[in-house]
Coordinates of C-alpha atoms and ligand atoms in Angstrom, one line a residue:
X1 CA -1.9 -17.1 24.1
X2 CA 0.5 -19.4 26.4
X3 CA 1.2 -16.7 28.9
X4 CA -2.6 -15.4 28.8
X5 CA -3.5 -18.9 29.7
X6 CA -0.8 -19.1 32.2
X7 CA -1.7 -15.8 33.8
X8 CA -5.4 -16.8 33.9
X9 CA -4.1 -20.1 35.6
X10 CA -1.9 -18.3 38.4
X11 CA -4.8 -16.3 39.4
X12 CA -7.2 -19.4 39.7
X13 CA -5.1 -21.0 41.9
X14 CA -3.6 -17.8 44.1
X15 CA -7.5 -17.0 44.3
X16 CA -8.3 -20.5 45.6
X17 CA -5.8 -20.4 48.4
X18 CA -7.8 -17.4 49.5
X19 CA -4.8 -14.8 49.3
X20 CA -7.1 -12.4 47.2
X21 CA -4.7 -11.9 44.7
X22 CA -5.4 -9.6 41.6
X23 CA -7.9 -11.4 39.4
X24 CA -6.8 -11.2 35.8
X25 CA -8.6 -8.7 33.6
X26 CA -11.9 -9.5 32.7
X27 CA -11.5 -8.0 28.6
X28 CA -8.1 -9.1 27.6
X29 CA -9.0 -6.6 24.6
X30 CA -9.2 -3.3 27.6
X31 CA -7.4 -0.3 26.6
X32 CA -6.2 0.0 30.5
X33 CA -4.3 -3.1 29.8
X34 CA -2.1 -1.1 27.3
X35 CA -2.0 2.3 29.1
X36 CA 1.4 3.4 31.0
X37 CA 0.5 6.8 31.4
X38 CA -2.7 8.2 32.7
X39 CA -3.0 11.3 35.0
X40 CA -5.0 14.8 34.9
X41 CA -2.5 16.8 33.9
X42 CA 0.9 15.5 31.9
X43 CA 4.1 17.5 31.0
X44 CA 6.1 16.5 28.2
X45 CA 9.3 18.7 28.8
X46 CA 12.4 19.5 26.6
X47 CA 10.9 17.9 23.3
X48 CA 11.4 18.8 19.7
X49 CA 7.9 19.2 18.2
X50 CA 6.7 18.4 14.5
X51 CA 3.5 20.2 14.7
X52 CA 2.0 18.5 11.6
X53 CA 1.2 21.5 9.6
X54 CA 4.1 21.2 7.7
X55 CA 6.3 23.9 9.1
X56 CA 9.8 23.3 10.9
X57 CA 10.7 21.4 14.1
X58 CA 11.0 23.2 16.9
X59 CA 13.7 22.6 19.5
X60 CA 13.1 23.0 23.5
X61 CA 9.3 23.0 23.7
X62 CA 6.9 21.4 26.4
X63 CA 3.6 20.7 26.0
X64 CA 1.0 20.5 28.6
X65 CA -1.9 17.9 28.1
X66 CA -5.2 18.7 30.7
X67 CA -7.8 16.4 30.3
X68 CA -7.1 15.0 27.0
X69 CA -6.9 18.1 25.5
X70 CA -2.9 19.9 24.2
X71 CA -3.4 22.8 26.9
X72 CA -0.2 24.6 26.0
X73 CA 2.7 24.1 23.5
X74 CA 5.7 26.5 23.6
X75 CA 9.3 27.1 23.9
X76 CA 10.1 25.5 27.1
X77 CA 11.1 28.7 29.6
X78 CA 7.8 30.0 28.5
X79 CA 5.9 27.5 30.3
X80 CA 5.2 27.7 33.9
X81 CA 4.6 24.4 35.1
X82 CA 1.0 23.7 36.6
X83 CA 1.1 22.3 40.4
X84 CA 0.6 18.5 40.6
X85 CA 1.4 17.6 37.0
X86 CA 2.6 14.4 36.2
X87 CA 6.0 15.9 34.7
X88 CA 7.8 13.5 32.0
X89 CA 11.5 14.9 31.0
X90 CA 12.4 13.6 27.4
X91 CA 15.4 14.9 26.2
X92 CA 16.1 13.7 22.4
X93 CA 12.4 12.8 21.7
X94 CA 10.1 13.9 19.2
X95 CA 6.3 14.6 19.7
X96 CA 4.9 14.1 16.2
X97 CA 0.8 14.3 16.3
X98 CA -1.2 10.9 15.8
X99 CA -1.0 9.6 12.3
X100 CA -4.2 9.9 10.3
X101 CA -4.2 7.1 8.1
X102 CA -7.0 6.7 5.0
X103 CA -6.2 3.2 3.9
X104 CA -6.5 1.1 6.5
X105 CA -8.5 -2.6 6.6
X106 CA -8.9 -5.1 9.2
X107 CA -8.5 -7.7 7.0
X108 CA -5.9 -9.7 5.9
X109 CA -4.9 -11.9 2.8
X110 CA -4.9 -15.4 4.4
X111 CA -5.1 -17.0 1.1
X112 CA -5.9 -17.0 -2.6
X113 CA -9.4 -14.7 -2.7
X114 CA -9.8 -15.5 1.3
X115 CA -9.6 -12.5 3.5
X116 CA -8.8 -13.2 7.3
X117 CA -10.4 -10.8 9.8
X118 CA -8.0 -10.0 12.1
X119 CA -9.9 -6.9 13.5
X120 CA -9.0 -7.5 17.1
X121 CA -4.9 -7.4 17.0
X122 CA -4.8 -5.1 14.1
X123 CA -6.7 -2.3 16.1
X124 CA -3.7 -3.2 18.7
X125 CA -1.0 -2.5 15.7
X126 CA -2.3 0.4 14.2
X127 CA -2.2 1.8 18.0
X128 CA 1.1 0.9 18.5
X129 CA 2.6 1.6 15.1
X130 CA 1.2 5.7 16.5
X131 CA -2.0 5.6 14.4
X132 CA -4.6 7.5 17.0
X133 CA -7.1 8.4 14.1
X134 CA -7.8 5.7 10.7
X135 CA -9.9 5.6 7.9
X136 CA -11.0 1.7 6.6
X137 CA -11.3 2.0 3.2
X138 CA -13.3 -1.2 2.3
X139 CA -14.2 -4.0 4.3
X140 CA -15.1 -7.7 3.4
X141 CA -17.0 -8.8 6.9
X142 CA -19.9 -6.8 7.1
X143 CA -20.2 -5.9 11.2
X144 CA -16.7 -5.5 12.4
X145 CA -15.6 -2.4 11.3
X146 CA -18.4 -0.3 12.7
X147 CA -18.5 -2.8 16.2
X148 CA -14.7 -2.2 16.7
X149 CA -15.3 2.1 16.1
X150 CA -17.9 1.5 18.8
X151 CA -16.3 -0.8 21.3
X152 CA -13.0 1.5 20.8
X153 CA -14.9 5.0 21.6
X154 CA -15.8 2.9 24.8
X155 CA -13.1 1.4 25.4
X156 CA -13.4 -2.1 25.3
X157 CA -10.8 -2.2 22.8
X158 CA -7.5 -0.4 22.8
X159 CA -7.2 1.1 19.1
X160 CA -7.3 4.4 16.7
X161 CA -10.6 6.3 16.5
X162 CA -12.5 4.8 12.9
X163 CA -13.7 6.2 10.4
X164 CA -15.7 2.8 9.5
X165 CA -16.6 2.0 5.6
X166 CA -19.2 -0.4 4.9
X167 CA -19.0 -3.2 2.6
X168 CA -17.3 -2.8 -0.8
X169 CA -19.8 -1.2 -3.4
X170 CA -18.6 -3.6 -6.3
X171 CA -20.5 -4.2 -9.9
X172 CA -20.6 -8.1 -11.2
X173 CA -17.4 -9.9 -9.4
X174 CA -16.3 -13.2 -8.6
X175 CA -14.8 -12.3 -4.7
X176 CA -16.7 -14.7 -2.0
X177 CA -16.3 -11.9 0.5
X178 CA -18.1 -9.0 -2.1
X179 CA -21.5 -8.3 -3.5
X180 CA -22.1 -7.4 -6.3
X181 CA -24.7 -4.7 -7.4
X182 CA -27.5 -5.7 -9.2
X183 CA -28.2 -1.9 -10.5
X184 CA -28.4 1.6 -9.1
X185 CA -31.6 1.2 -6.8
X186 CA -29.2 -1.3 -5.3
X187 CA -26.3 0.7 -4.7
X188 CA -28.5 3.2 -3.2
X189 CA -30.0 0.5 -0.9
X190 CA -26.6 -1.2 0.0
X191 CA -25.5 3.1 1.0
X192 CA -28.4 3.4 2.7
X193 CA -28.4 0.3 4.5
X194 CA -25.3 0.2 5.8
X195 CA -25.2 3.8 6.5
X196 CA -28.1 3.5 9.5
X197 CA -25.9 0.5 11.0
X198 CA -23.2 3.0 11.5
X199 CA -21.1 2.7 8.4
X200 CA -19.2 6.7 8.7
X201 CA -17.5 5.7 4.7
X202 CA -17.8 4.0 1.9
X203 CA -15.5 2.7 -1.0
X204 CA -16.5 1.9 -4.5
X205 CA -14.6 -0.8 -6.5
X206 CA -13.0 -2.0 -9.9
X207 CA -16.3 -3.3 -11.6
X208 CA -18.7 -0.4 -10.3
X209 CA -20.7 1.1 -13.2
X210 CA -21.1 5.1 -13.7
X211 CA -24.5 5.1 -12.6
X212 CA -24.3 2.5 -9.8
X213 CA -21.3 4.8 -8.3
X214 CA -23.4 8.1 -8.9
X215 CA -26.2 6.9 -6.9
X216 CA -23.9 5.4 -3.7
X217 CA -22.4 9.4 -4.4
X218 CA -25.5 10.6 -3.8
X219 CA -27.1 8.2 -1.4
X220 CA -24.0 9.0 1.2
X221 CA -23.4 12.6 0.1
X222 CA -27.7 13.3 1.4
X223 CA -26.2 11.7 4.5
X224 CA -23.2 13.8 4.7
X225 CA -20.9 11.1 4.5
X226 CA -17.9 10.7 2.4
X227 CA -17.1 8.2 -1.0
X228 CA -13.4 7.0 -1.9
X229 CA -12.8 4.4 -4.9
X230 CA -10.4 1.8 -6.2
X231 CA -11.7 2.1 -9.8
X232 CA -10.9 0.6 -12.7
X233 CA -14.1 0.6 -14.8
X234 CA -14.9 4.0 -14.1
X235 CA -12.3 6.6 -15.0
X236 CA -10.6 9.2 -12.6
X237 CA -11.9 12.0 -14.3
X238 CA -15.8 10.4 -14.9
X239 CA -15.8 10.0 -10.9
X240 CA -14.3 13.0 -10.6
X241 CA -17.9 14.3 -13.0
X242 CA -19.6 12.6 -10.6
X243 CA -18.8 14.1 -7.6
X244 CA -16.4 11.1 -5.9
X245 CA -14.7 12.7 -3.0
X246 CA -11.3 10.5 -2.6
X247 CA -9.5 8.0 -5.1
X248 CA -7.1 5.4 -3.5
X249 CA -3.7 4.0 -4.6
X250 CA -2.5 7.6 -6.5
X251 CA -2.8 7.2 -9.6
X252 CA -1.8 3.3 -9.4
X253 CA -5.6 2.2 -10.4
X254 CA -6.2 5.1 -13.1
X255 CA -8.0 3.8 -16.8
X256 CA -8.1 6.9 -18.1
X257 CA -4.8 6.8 -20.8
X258 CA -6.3 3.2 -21.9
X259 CA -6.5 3.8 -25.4
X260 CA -9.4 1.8 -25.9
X261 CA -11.1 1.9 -22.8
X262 CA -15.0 0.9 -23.2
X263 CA -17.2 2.8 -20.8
X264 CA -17.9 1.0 -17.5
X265 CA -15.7 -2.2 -18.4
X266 CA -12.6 -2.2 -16.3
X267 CA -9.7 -3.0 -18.9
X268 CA -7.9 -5.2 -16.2
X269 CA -5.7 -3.3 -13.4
X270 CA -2.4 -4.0 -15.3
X271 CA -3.4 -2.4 -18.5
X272 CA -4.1 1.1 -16.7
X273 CA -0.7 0.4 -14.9
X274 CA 1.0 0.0 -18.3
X275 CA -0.3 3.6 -19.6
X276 CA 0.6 4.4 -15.9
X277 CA 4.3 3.7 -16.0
X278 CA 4.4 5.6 -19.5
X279 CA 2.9 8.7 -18.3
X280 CA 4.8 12.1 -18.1
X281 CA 4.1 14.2 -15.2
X282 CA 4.7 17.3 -17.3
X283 CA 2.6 16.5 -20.1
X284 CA -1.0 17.8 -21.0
X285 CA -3.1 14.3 -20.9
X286 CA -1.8 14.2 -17.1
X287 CA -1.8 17.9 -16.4
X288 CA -5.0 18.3 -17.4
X289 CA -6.4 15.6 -15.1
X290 CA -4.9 17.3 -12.1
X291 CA -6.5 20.3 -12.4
X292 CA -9.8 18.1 -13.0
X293 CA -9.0 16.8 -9.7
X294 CA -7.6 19.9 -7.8
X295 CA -10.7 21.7 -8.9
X296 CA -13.2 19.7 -8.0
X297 CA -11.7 18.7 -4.7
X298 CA -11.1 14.9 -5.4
X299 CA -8.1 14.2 -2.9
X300 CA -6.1 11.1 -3.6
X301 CA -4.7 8.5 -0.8
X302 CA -0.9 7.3 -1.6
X303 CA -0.2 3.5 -0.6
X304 CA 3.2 3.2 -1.6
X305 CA 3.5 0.4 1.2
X306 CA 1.3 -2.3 -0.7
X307 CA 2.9 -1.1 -4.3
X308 CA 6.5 -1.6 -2.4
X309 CA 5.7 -5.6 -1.8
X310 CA 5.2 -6.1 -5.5
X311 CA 8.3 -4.5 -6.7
X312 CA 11.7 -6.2 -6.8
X313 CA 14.7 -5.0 -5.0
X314 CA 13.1 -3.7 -1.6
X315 CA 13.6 -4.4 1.8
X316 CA 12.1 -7.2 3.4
X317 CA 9.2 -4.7 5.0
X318 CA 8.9 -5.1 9.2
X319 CA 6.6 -6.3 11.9
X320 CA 6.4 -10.2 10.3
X321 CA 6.9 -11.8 13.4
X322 CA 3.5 -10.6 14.6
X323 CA 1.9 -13.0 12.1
X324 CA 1.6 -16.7 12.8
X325 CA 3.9 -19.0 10.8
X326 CA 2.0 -19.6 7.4
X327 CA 1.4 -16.3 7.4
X328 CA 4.9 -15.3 7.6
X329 CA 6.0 -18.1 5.3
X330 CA 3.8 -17.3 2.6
X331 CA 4.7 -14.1 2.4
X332 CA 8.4 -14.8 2.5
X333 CA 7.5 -16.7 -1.0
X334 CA 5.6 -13.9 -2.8
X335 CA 8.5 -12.0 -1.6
X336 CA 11.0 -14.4 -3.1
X337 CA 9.1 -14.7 -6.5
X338 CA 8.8 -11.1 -6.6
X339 CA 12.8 -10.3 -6.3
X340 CA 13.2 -13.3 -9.1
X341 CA 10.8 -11.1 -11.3
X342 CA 13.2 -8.4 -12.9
X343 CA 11.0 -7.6 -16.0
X344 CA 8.3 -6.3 -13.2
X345 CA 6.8 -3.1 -14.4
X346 CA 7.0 -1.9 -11.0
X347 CA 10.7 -1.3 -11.5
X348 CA 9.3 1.4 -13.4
X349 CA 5.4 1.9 -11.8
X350 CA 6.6 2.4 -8.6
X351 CA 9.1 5.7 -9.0
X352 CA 6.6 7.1 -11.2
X353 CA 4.0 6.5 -9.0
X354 CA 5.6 8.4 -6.4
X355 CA 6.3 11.1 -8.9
X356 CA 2.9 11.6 -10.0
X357 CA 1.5 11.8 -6.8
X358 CA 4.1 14.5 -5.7
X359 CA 2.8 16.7 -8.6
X360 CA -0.7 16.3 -7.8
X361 CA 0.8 17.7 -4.6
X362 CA 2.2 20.3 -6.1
X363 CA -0.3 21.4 -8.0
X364 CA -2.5 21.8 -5.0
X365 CA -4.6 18.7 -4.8
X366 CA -5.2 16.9 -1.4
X367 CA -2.5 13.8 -0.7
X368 CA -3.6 12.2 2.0
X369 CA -1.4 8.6 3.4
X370 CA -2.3 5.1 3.8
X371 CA -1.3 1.4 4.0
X372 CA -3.5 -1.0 2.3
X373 CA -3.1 -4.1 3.9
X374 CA -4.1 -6.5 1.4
X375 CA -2.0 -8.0 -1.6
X376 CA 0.3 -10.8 -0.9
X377 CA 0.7 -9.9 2.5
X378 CA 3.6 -8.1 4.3
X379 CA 2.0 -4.9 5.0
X380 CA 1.8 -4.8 8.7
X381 CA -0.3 -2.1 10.2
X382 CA 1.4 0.3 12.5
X383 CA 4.7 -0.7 11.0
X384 CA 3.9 0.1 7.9
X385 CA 2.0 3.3 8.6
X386 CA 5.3 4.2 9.9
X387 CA 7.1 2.8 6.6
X388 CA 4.4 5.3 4.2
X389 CA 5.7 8.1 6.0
X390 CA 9.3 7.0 4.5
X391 CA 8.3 6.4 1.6
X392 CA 6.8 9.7 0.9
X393 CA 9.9 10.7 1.7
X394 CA 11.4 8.3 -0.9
X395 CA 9.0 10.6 -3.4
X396 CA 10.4 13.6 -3.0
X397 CA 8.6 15.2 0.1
X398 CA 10.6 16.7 3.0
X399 CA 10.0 14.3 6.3
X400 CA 7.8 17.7 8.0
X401 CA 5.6 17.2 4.3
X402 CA 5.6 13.6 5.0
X403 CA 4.4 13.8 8.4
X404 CA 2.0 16.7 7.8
X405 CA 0.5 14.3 5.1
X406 CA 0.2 11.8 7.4
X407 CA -1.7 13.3 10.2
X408 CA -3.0 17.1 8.8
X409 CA -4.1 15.8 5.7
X410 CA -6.0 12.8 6.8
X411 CA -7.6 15.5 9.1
X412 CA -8.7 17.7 6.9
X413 CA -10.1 14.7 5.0
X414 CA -12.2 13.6 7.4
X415 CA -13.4 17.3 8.3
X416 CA -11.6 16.6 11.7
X417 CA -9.1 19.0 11.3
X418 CA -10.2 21.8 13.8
X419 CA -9.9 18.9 16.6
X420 CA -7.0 16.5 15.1
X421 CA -3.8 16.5 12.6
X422 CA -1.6 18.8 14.4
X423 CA -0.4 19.9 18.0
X424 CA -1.4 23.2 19.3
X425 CA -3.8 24.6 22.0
X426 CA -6.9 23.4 22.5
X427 CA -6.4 20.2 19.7
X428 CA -7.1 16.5 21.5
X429 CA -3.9 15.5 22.7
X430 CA -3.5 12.9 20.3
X431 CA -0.1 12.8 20.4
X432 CA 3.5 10.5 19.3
X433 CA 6.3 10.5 21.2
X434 CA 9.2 9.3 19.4
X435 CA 13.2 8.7 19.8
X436 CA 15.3 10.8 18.0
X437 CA 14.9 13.7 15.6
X438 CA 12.3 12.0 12.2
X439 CA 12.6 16.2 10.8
X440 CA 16.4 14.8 10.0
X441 CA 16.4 11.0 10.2
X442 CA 12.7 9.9 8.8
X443 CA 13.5 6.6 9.8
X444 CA 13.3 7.3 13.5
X445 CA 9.4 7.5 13.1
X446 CA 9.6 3.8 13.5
X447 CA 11.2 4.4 17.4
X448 CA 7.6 4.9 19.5
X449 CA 8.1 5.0 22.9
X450 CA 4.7 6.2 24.2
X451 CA 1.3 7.0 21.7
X452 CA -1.1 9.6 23.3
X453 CA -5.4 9.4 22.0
X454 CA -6.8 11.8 24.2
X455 CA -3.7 12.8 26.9
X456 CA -3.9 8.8 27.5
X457 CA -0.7 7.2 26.7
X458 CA 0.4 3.8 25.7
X459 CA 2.3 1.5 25.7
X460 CA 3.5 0.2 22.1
X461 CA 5.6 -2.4 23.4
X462 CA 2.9 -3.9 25.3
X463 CA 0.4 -3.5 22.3
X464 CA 2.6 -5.7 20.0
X465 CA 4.1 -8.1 22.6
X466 CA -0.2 -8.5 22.9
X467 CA 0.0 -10.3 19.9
X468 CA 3.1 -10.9 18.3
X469 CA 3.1 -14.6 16.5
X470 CA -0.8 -14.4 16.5
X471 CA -1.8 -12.0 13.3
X472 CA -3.8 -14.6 11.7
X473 CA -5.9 -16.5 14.4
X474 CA -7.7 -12.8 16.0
Ligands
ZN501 ZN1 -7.5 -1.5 0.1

């Protein structure tokens, strides 16, 4: 804020002396504020490339970008270079593709049931942090998730493409920032409603019912849009009956092994977790719900990153010192009152978390990556989008897997996948540029040096300079 002020100043006064100066820009929010590299045709020469399809890095390749589009990719003496190309030499990078990330919000947890909507410098983050394409699964402000997909396509805002969810589609609850359904001709309404004011998504929550989530299904299914859930009083497998087309958290916020679980009552989030924590990813109860899953196309979203603050033992996570002080402070106590809680059952939840979502994996079921934002804080976008990646890693997945998660997967999630998710002719250069080699060190995803939507590339210093020591005023 101090050295937007002071800029603004500088240029009042230069422009009163009548030297003509620059005059600062007029939408701080711009994307050209952010950009460092813009030109017709770019070259990105001697780079390793993860293609995001899983397979392995490739040494030595260049990649030509030609009006926002990946023109060529190939072994670097196979490319002749086109006259007049803006030619950038980047000898022990990585070019990853743009993260595609499913659980994103652009809210924060400001305080106890208050959500803080911090829209404008999260969109920043997730840029920076190399997220070019996100899904936000819920949101608790009603407008600002479909404006900011807007204002972003035209660039008014420097940010990822959105997939934009409307409000949470939540049965009787006590959440200032949620409504709650009165029945299905509501849910259907609330679909339908916020579908034609641009909503692309929609999220059911803990306290839907089975028919109020049928008929959102349906509402947004006629409309050709897609359904996720964080359930709780509606089983895995039911929404899986009922044609639900994601389920967030893994299994985290799975009833279905509550013994006695009443129909449409969620049991409380900790009583699935216990039956979570006890599961065995080679028995039949668990088995069987895979292949209930795999076969009827359900894919699941891992957020490891929010599960991660709640369990003791972890690193402190990064990016804090974007948020403003009480921010930071209050989550440095949750943090301190979780590393004093040994009996957590997330010592436990939290491996097997990872472990059941690596067998839905396995068994062929779609894993896509997110964040989740929310809890007591500490999951930074962009920073933590990058710490998801390692954590899938953590889980058992080789860091290609990870990052093929993280980009392909989202893709093919979105039905994007022919445009976005990996780097090869003809894609939108949507493209990460990264130090070091993240096929052997995973932890050099968190080393951006330039992020690519659309062969435009910037800057992710400048994007979190923007508004470090802010998160939690815009
Ligand atoms: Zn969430």
């Amino acid at each position: 804020m101090k050295r937007y002020l002071f800029g603004a100043l500088a240029a009042v006064v230069v422009g009163a002396i009548g030297l003509g100066a620059q005059q600062p820009p007029a939408n701080p929010n711009a994307r050209q504020n952010f950009v460092k590299i813009d030109s017709p045709v770019i070259v990105l020469t001697h780079v390793r490339v993860i293609d995001g399809t899983g397979a392995p890095a490739r040494d030595n390749q260049t990649i030509v970008i030609r009006d926002g589009k990946i023109a060529d990719v190939n072994d670097t003496p196979r490319i002749t270079l086109p006259a007049g190309a803006n030619i950038i030499d980047l000898p022990g990078r990585t070019v990853i593709p743009g993260l595609v990330m499913m659980h994103e919000h652009l809210y924060y947890t400001a305080g106890p049931g208050v959500y803080g909507q911090y829209g404008a410098s999260f969109v920043r983050l997730y840029l920076a942090g190399g997220v070019t394409t996100m899904r936000t699964a819920g949101n608790t402000n009603g407008f600002m998730d479909m404006n900011l997909a807007r204002r972003i396509d035209a660039g008014d805002f420097a940010g990822p493409a959105i997939d934009a969810t409307g409000p949470y589609l939540n049965g009787p609850n006590t959440q200032l920032q949620m409504h709650s359904l009165a029945d299905a001709d509501d849910a259907r309404r609330q679909v339908a409603y916020w579908a034609d004011m641009g909503a692309t998504s929609f999220k059911a929550y803990m306290q839907i019912t089975r028919d109020e989530l049928k008929a959102s299904i349906d509402e947004a299914h006629k409309r050709g849009l897609k359904l996720t859930g964080h359930l709780c009083s509606v089983t895995y497998g039911e929404a899986a009956d009922l044609g639900i087309d994601n389920l967030e958290h893994g299994f985290m916020a799975s009833t279905d092994f509550v013994a006695d679980k009443k129909p449409d009552e969620c049991p409380g989030q900790a009583k699935g977790q216990q039956t979570i924590a006890a599961l065995d990813e080679n028995g039949a109860p668990f088995k069987a719900l895979v292949r209930k899953l795999v076969d009827k196309h359900v894919a699941l979203t891992s957020t490891m990153t929010v599960f991660e603050t709640f369990t003791p033992g972890r690193p402190m996570p990064r990016g804090l010192d974007v948020l403003v002080a009480p921010l930071r402070e209050q989550f440095q106590r949750a943090y301190d009152r979780v590393q004093q809680n040994q009996q957590s059952l997330y010592k436990t939840l939290f491996l097997k978390g990872m472990a059941l979502e690596r067998a839905f994996a396995k068994a062929g079921g779609l894993l896509t990556a997110g964040t989740d934002p929310t809890g007591s804080g500490g999951v930074i976008p962009g920073f933590a989008d990058q710490r998801e990646i390692e954590l899938l890693v953590d889980g058992g997945f080789t860091p290609v897997q990870a990052i093929s998660i993280a980009t392909l997967n989202g893709a093919k999630y979105l039905g994007r996948d022919a445009k976005i998710g990996t780097i090869a002719a003809g894609k939108q250069a949507d493209l990460v540029v990264v130090n070091g080699d993240p096929s052997r060190t995973v932890e050099d995803v968190r080393r951006v040096e330039t992020v690519f939507k659309a062969g435009v590339g910037y800057d992710p210093v400048k994007l979190v300079q923007s508004v470090s020591g802010q998160v939690g005023i815009w």
